Coordinates of C-alpha atoms and ligand atoms in Angstrom, one line a residue:
M14 CA -14.0 -11.6 -31.4
E15 CA -13.0 -14.4 -28.9
I16 CA -9.1 -15.8 -28.7
L17 CA -8.9 -19.6 -28.2
I18 CA -5.0 -20.7 -27.0
K19 CA -4.0 -23.5 -25.2
G20 CA -7.8 -23.9 -23.6
C21 CA -7.6 -20.3 -22.6
R22 CA -10.8 -18.8 -23.6
I23 CA -9.6 -14.6 -24.1
P24 CA -13.2 -12.8 -24.9
T25 CA -11.7 -10.4 -26.5
P26 CA -8.5 -9.2 -28.3
Y27 CA -9.1 -5.7 -26.5
F28 CA -6.6 -5.5 -23.2
F29 CA -5.9 -3.5 -20.4
A30 CA -2.1 -2.0 -20.6
P31 CA 0.1 -3.1 -18.1
I32 CA -0.2 0.1 -15.7
N33 CA 1.5 1.2 -12.7
T34 CA -0.1 2.8 -10.4
G35 CA 1.6 3.0 -7.2
F36 CA -1.5 1.6 -5.0
S37 CA 0.6 -0.6 -2.8
V38 CA 1.4 -1.1 0.5
D39 CA 4.8 -2.6 1.4
G40 CA 4.8 -4.9 -2.2
E41 CA 0.7 -6.0 -1.6
P42 CA -1.9 -4.5 -3.7
D43 CA -4.3 -2.4 -1.4
A44 CA -7.5 -1.8 -1.8
R45 CA -7.7 1.0 -4.0
L46 CA -5.6 -1.3 -6.6
I47 CA -8.3 -3.7 -6.1
R48 CA -10.7 -1.1 -7.5
F49 CA -8.8 -0.2 -9.8
H50 CA -8.4 -3.7 -11.7
G51 CA -11.9 -3.7 -10.3
E52 CA -13.6 -1.3 -12.2
R53 CA -11.1 -2.1 -15.4
S54 CA -11.6 -5.5 -15.7
G55 CA -15.0 -7.1 -17.7
R56 CA -16.9 -4.7 -19.8
G57 CA -15.2 -6.4 -22.8
I58 CA -12.1 -6.8 -21.6
G59 CA -10.0 -9.8 -22.9
V60 CA -6.9 -9.7 -20.6
A61 CA -6.2 -7.1 -17.8
Y62 CA -2.3 -6.7 -16.5
V63 CA -1.1 -5.5 -13.4
G64 CA 1.9 -4.1 -14.2
N65 CA 5.3 -3.8 -12.7
V66 CA 5.2 -6.5 -10.5
A67 CA 9.2 -7.4 -9.8
I68 CA 10.0 -9.6 -9.2
K69 CA 11.8 -9.7 -5.8
E70 CA 12.1 -6.8 -3.2
E71 CA 15.9 -6.2 -4.2
F72 CA 14.8 -5.6 -8.2
R73 CA 11.9 -3.3 -7.7
T74 CA 11.5 0.2 -9.5
N75 CA 10.8 1.8 -6.0
L76 CA 9.2 1.8 -2.2
G77 CA 6.1 1.8 -4.2
T78 CA 6.5 -1.1 -6.4
L79 CA 4.0 -4.1 -6.2
F80 CA 6.3 -7.5 -5.1
I81 CA 4.7 -10.9 -4.8
G82 CA 6.4 -11.9 -0.8
K83 CA 5.1 -14.4 1.6
S84 CA 1.3 -14.0 1.7
L85 CA -0.4 -14.6 -1.5
E86 CA -4.0 -13.8 0.6
K87 CA -4.5 -10.4 -1.4
W88 CA -2.7 -11.1 -4.9
K89 CA -5.5 -13.6 -4.6
Y90 CA -8.2 -11.6 -4.6
L91 CA -7.3 -9.1 -7.3
T92 CA -7.2 -12.1 -9.2
K93 CA -10.0 -13.5 -8.4
T94 CA -11.7 -9.7 -9.1
I95 CA -10.3 -9.7 -12.2
L96 CA -11.4 -13.4 -13.3
A97 CA -14.8 -13.5 -11.7
N98 CA -15.8 -9.9 -14.4
G99 CA -14.9 -12.0 -17.0
S100 CA -11.1 -10.9 -18.2
I101 CA -8.1 -12.8 -17.8
P102 CA -6.2 -12.3 -15.3
A103 CA -2.7 -11.2 -16.2
V104 CA 0.8 -10.1 -14.3
Q105 CA 3.8 -8.7 -15.7
L106 CA 7.0 -9.8 -14.1
A107 CA 10.2 -6.9 -14.3
C108 CA 13.1 -6.5 -12.5
R109 CA 14.8 -2.8 -12.7
L110 CA 19.0 -3.4 -11.5
P111 CA 19.4 -1.2 -8.5
G112 CA 20.7 2.1 -9.4
P113 CA 19.8 5.9 -9.4
P114 CA 16.3 6.5 -8.9
S115 CA 15.6 7.4 -12.4
S116 CA 14.7 11.7 -13.5
R117 CA 11.0 12.8 -13.2
K118 CA 12.2 14.4 -16.4
W119 CA 10.1 13.3 -19.1
R120 CA 13.3 13.1 -21.6
T121 CA 16.9 13.0 -20.8
N122 CA 19.0 16.0 -21.6
F123 CA 21.9 13.8 -20.5
Q124 CA 21.7 10.5 -22.8
D125 CA 25.3 10.1 -22.7
K126 CA 26.1 10.1 -19.0
F127 CA 22.8 7.6 -19.4
I128 CA 24.6 5.3 -21.5
A129 CA 28.2 5.3 -19.9
R130 CA 26.0 4.6 -16.8
T131 CA 24.4 1.6 -18.2
Q132 CA 27.1 0.1 -20.1
R133 CA 29.4 0.4 -16.8
T134 CA 26.6 -1.4 -14.7
I135 CA 25.6 -4.1 -17.2
L136 CA 30.0 -5.1 -17.7
D137 CA 30.0 -4.8 -13.9
L138 CA 27.3 -7.3 -13.5
D139 CA 28.3 -10.7 -11.3
P140 CA 27.4 -13.6 -13.4
K141 CA 26.3 -14.6 -10.4
I142 CA 23.6 -11.5 -10.2
I143 CA 22.3 -13.1 -13.5
T144 CA 22.0 -16.3 -12.3
K145 CA 19.8 -15.2 -9.4
I146 CA 18.1 -12.3 -11.7
K147 CA 17.0 -16.0 -14.0
E148 CA 16.2 -17.6 -10.5
N149 CA 13.9 -14.7 -9.2
F150 CA 11.9 -14.9 -12.6
I151 CA 11.2 -18.0 -12.4
Q152 CA 9.9 -18.6 -8.9
S153 CA 7.8 -15.4 -9.0
A154 CA 5.8 -16.8 -12.4
I155 CA 5.4 -20.1 -10.0
R156 CA 4.3 -17.4 -7.0
S157 CA 2.1 -15.3 -9.6
A158 CA 0.2 -19.0 -10.6
E159 CA -0.4 -19.4 -7.7
A160 CA -1.9 -16.3 -7.2
G161 CA -4.3 -16.9 -9.8
F162 CA -2.9 -15.6 -12.8
Q163 CA -3.3 -17.0 -16.5
I164 CA -0.6 -15.1 -18.0
I165 CA 3.4 -14.4 -17.2
Q166 CA 3.8 -11.5 -19.3
I167 CA 8.2 -10.7 -18.5
H168 CA 8.8 -7.3 -19.6
A169 CA 11.1 -6.7 -21.4
A170 CA 11.0 -2.8 -23.0
H171 CA 10.8 0.6 -21.5
G172 CA 14.5 0.2 -20.0
Y173 CA 13.7 -2.7 -18.0
F174 CA 16.5 -6.0 -17.7
F175 CA 16.5 -7.6 -20.6
S176 CA 15.5 -4.3 -22.7
Q177 CA 18.8 -2.6 -21.1
M178 CA 20.6 -6.7 -21.8
M179 CA 19.1 -6.6 -25.5
N180 CA 20.1 -2.9 -26.4
R181 CA 23.8 -3.2 -28.5
K182 CA 25.1 0.4 -27.1
L183 CA 23.5 -0.9 -23.4
N184 CA 25.2 -4.1 -23.2
L185 CA 29.1 -4.3 -24.2
R186 CA 29.7 -7.9 -22.5
K187 CA 31.0 -10.5 -25.0
D188 CA 30.7 -13.5 -22.6
A189 CA 27.0 -15.7 -22.4
Y190 CA 25.3 -12.5 -21.9
R191 CA 26.5 -10.5 -24.3
F192 CA 23.5 -8.2 -26.2
S193 CA 22.5 -10.4 -28.9
S194 CA 22.1 -13.4 -27.2
L195 CA 18.7 -13.9 -25.9
Q196 CA 20.4 -17.0 -23.9
P197 CA 19.1 -15.9 -20.6
L198 CA 15.7 -14.8 -21.9
E199 CA 15.1 -18.5 -23.4
Q200 CA 16.4 -20.4 -20.2
I201 CA 13.8 -18.2 -18.1
I202 CA 10.7 -19.7 -20.8
R203 CA 11.9 -22.8 -21.0
K204 CA 11.7 -23.2 -17.2
I205 CA 8.5 -21.7 -17.2
R206 CA 7.1 -23.3 -19.7
Y207 CA 8.3 -26.8 -17.5
E208 CA 6.9 -25.6 -14.4
L209 CA 3.6 -24.3 -15.5
P210 CA 2.9 -26.2 -18.9
N211 CA -0.6 -24.2 -18.6
I212 CA 0.4 -20.7 -17.8
L213 CA 0.1 -18.2 -20.7
I214 CA 3.7 -16.6 -21.6
D215 CA 3.9 -13.3 -23.0
I216 CA 7.0 -10.6 -23.4
R217 CA 6.9 -7.4 -23.7
V218 CA 9.7 -5.6 -25.5
S219 CA 10.0 -2.5 -27.3
M220 CA 10.4 -2.4 -31.1
F221 CA 13.3 0.1 -30.5
D222 CA 14.9 2.0 -27.5
G223 CA 15.5 5.3 -29.1
L224 CA 19.1 5.4 -28.4
E225 CA 20.2 5.6 -32.7
N226 CA 18.2 5.5 -35.9
S227 CA 16.9 2.9 -37.8
A228 CA 19.5 0.4 -37.5
E229 CA 18.5 -0.1 -34.3
E230 CA 14.7 -1.4 -35.3
N231 CA 16.7 -3.7 -37.7
Y232 CA 18.4 -5.8 -35.1
R233 CA 15.6 -5.5 -32.4
V234 CA 13.3 -7.4 -35.7
E235 CA 15.4 -10.0 -35.8
Q236 CA 15.7 -10.6 -31.6
I237 CA 12.1 -10.0 -31.6
E238 CA 11.5 -12.7 -34.4
Y239 CA 13.8 -15.3 -32.5
I240 CA 11.9 -14.7 -29.2
S241 CA 8.1 -15.2 -31.7
R242 CA 10.8 -18.9 -32.9
M243 CA 10.9 -19.9 -28.6
D244 CA 8.0 -21.2 -26.6
V245 CA 6.2 -17.9 -25.7
D246 CA 2.8 -17.8 -26.3
C247 CA 2.3 -14.1 -27.3
I248 CA 4.7 -10.9 -27.8
S249 CA 3.5 -7.5 -26.6
L250 CA 4.7 -4.7 -28.7
S251 CA 6.5 -1.3 -27.3
A252 CA 8.8 1.6 -28.1
G253 CA 11.0 3.4 -25.6
L254 CA 13.1 3.7 -22.6
Y255 CA 11.5 5.3 -20.0
D256 CA 15.2 6.5 -18.3
V257 CA 15.8 8.2 -22.4
D258 CA 12.2 9.5 -23.3
R259 CA 8.9 8.7 -22.3
A260 CA 6.8 10.1 -25.1
M261 CA 7.7 6.6 -26.8
I262 CA 6.8 4.6 -24.4
Y263 CA 3.5 6.5 -24.0
P264 CA 3.1 8.4 -27.3
E265 CA 1.3 12.1 -27.7
A266 CA -1.4 12.5 -29.2
E267 CA 0.0 14.4 -31.9
K268 CA 1.2 11.0 -33.9
G269 CA -2.1 9.8 -34.7
H270 CA -4.5 6.4 -33.7
A271 CA -2.6 3.6 -33.1
V272 CA 1.0 4.2 -33.5
Y273 CA 2.3 0.6 -34.3
L274 CA -0.7 -1.3 -35.7
K275 CA 1.0 -1.5 -39.3
A276 CA 3.9 -3.3 -36.8
G277 CA 1.2 -5.0 -35.8
Y278 CA 0.0 -6.1 -38.6
S279 CA 3.7 -7.1 -40.5
F280 CA 4.4 -9.4 -37.1
S281 CA 1.0 -10.5 -37.2
E282 CA 1.1 -12.0 -40.6
K283 CA 4.1 -13.1 -40.8
Y284 CA 4.3 -15.4 -37.5
P285 CA 0.8 -16.4 -37.8
A286 CA 1.9 -19.1 -34.9
C287 CA 2.1 -17.0 -32.1
L288 CA -0.5 -14.1 -30.3
W289 CA 0.7 -10.1 -31.3
N290 CA -0.1 -7.6 -29.3
I291 CA 0.5 -3.2 -30.1
A292 CA -0.4 -0.3 -27.6
G293 CA 0.1 2.9 -28.2
N294 CA -2.7 5.6 -29.1
I295 CA -5.3 3.1 -29.1
W296 CA -8.4 5.2 -29.2
D297 CA -11.1 4.3 -31.7
L298 CA -11.6 0.5 -31.6
E299 CA -14.3 1.0 -35.3
V300 CA -11.1 2.1 -36.9
L301 CA -9.3 -1.5 -35.9
K302 CA -12.3 -3.9 -36.2
E303 CA -11.4 -3.2 -40.4
N304 CA -8.3 -4.7 -40.7
H305 CA -8.6 -6.9 -37.5
K306 CA -6.5 -10.0 -37.5
S307 CA -7.2 -13.1 -35.6
N308 CA -3.9 -13.1 -33.5
L309 CA -3.2 -9.5 -33.4
T310 CA -4.4 -8.1 -29.8
Y311 CA -4.6 -4.8 -28.3
S312 CA -3.5 -2.7 -25.3
I313 CA -5.2 0.2 -23.8
G314 CA -3.9 2.8 -21.2
R315 CA -4.9 6.0 -21.0
S316 CA -8.6 5.6 -22.4
L317 CA -9.2 2.6 -19.9
I318 CA -8.0 4.6 -17.0
A319 CA -10.0 7.9 -18.0
D320 CA -13.0 5.5 -18.6
P321 CA -13.2 1.6 -17.0
A322 CA -16.4 1.7 -19.4
F323 CA -14.6 2.5 -23.1
V324 CA -14.2 -0.7 -24.1
E325 CA -17.8 -1.4 -23.3
K326 CA -19.6 1.6 -25.0
Y327 CA -17.3 0.8 -28.1
L328 CA -18.9 -2.6 -28.3
N329 CA -22.8 -1.7 -27.3
G330 CA -22.4 1.3 -29.4
R331 CA -22.1 3.7 -27.0
V332 CA -19.2 5.5 -28.4
D333 CA -20.9 9.1 -27.5
E334 CA -20.5 8.3 -23.9
V335 CA -16.9 7.6 -23.6
H336 CA -14.8 9.6 -21.6
K337 CA -12.2 10.7 -23.3
C338 CA -8.8 11.1 -21.8
V339 CA -7.6 14.8 -22.6
R340 CA -3.8 13.9 -22.2
A341 CA -3.8 16.0 -18.8
G342 CA -0.7 13.8 -17.9
Y343 CA -1.9 13.6 -14.3
C344 CA -1.9 9.5 -14.8
H345 CA 2.3 10.2 -14.9
Y346 CA 3.1 10.4 -11.2
Y347 CA 6.3 9.6 -11.3
S348 CA 7.1 12.8 -13.3
R349 CA 5.0 14.4 -11.3
G350 CA 6.5 14.1 -7.7
R351 CA 3.2 12.1 -6.8
S352 CA 3.1 8.5 -4.9
H353 CA 0.1 7.3 -7.0
I354 CA -1.4 7.8 -10.5
K355 CA -4.5 10.3 -10.6
C356 CA -6.8 11.3 -13.9
K357 CA -8.6 14.4 -14.0
I358 CA -11.4 13.1 -16.1
N359 CA -11.7 10.5 -13.6
P360 CA -11.1 11.9 -10.4
N361 CA -12.6 8.5 -8.4
I362 CA -9.0 7.4 -9.4
G363 CA -6.9 6.3 -5.6
S364 CA -10.5 6.2 -3.7
S365 CA -10.6 2.5 -2.3
Ligands
FMN419 C1 0.4 6.1 -15.8 C2 1.1 4.3 -16.6 C3 1.6 3.9 -16.1 C4 1.7 2.8 -16.9 N1 2.7 1.9 -16.4 C5 3.2 0.7 -17.3 C6 4.1 -0.6 -17.0 O1 4.2 -1.1 -15.6 N2 4.7 -1.4 -17.5 C7 4.2 -1.4 -19.1 O2 4.8 -2.0 -19.8 N3 3.9 -0.5 -19.6 C8 3.0 1.0 -18.9 N4 2.9 1.9 -19.5 C9 2.5 2.3 -21.0 C10 1.2 1.7 -21.1 O3 1.7 0.2 -20.6 C11 1.0 1.5 -22.4 O4 2.0 0.9 -23.9 C12 1.3 3.1 -23.2 O5 0.2 3.9 -22.2 C13 0.8 3.0 -24.1 O6 -0.9 2.9 -24.3 P1 -1.8 4.2 -24.2 O7 -1.9 4.9 -25.8 O8 -3.2 3.7 -24.3 O9 -1.6 5.1 -23.0 C14 2.2 2.8 -18.3 C15 1.6 3.9 -19.2 C16 1.1 5.2 -18.1 C17 -0.1 6.3 -18.9

């Protein structure tokens, strides 16, 4: 099951999904984050993502968001911990445009207002800011590599900068930054590749945003296909916009196991040169084994939050010992007005 890509040996296709925890002080990982990832690396986990690391302080989601500042000491400790346990350390670099904080609501009642506000923000965006964002992505990728991350994931899903730019209802620009132009993303990838030839580059992208019907999926497929022809190593598929409907990002249990598996099969078969990743309701690794494709990988969020040994137990035939996520929703701390992640099944989360 090992994946060998550009000299990097990824031990299994089961990844720990990017998870925003709130465990940071002044943008730096704190002892709780180190413990959180220490428990969720090794143990059969191929890649361990550190979620939502802002490219710069001014582009962070909120005051609890991580960003790589002047000192790399804590970051190096984090990546060493993950690597020593046996997983490949990965960082998700994200950019959120400054604006009003996200609503605490799970689904918005004001979609039209959100669309109108975002359209205005994007139309008013000075090209100088876009240049700055590109530069910050490149610099934070370089710093991430210095800190010991071996995979750089660019967050282009869930309503972060690139996902808004890629949406035709949100991005009404007609210039070089129009929705159909993936030029800024392509420039960043080219430059990261040039600066960091040994780093694996991954893009997380939403297969649909939930603002339109299936027409949205059709043009997004074309965008994803275009991205797959850029010099990227992995494309991580997700869905939804955080400010519109969070259930698309974290599907309800009723949607069933591995909700985006069909899409994963389709992309991985059509584009075998790229590594593909899917997330969303993955809780049965036996089912995944049945039809496993060598270039398809799986990001697991809530099952690993609830039980850090979830993958290990599956791999060792101890499935009946898994502490299953019960969807109590404690981990959705922002929506609950809290400052960091919690878990009903795993009350240890948050201790250092
Ligand atoms: C508490 C929590 C925080 C999350 N934070 C992030 C994040 O920072 N970046 C991201 O791309 N996805 C984030 N996600 C989405 C997960 O990466 C994953 O795609 C989603 O939870 C679906 O997988 P699951 O059903 O296995 O939980 C988060 C999910 C949860 C539950």
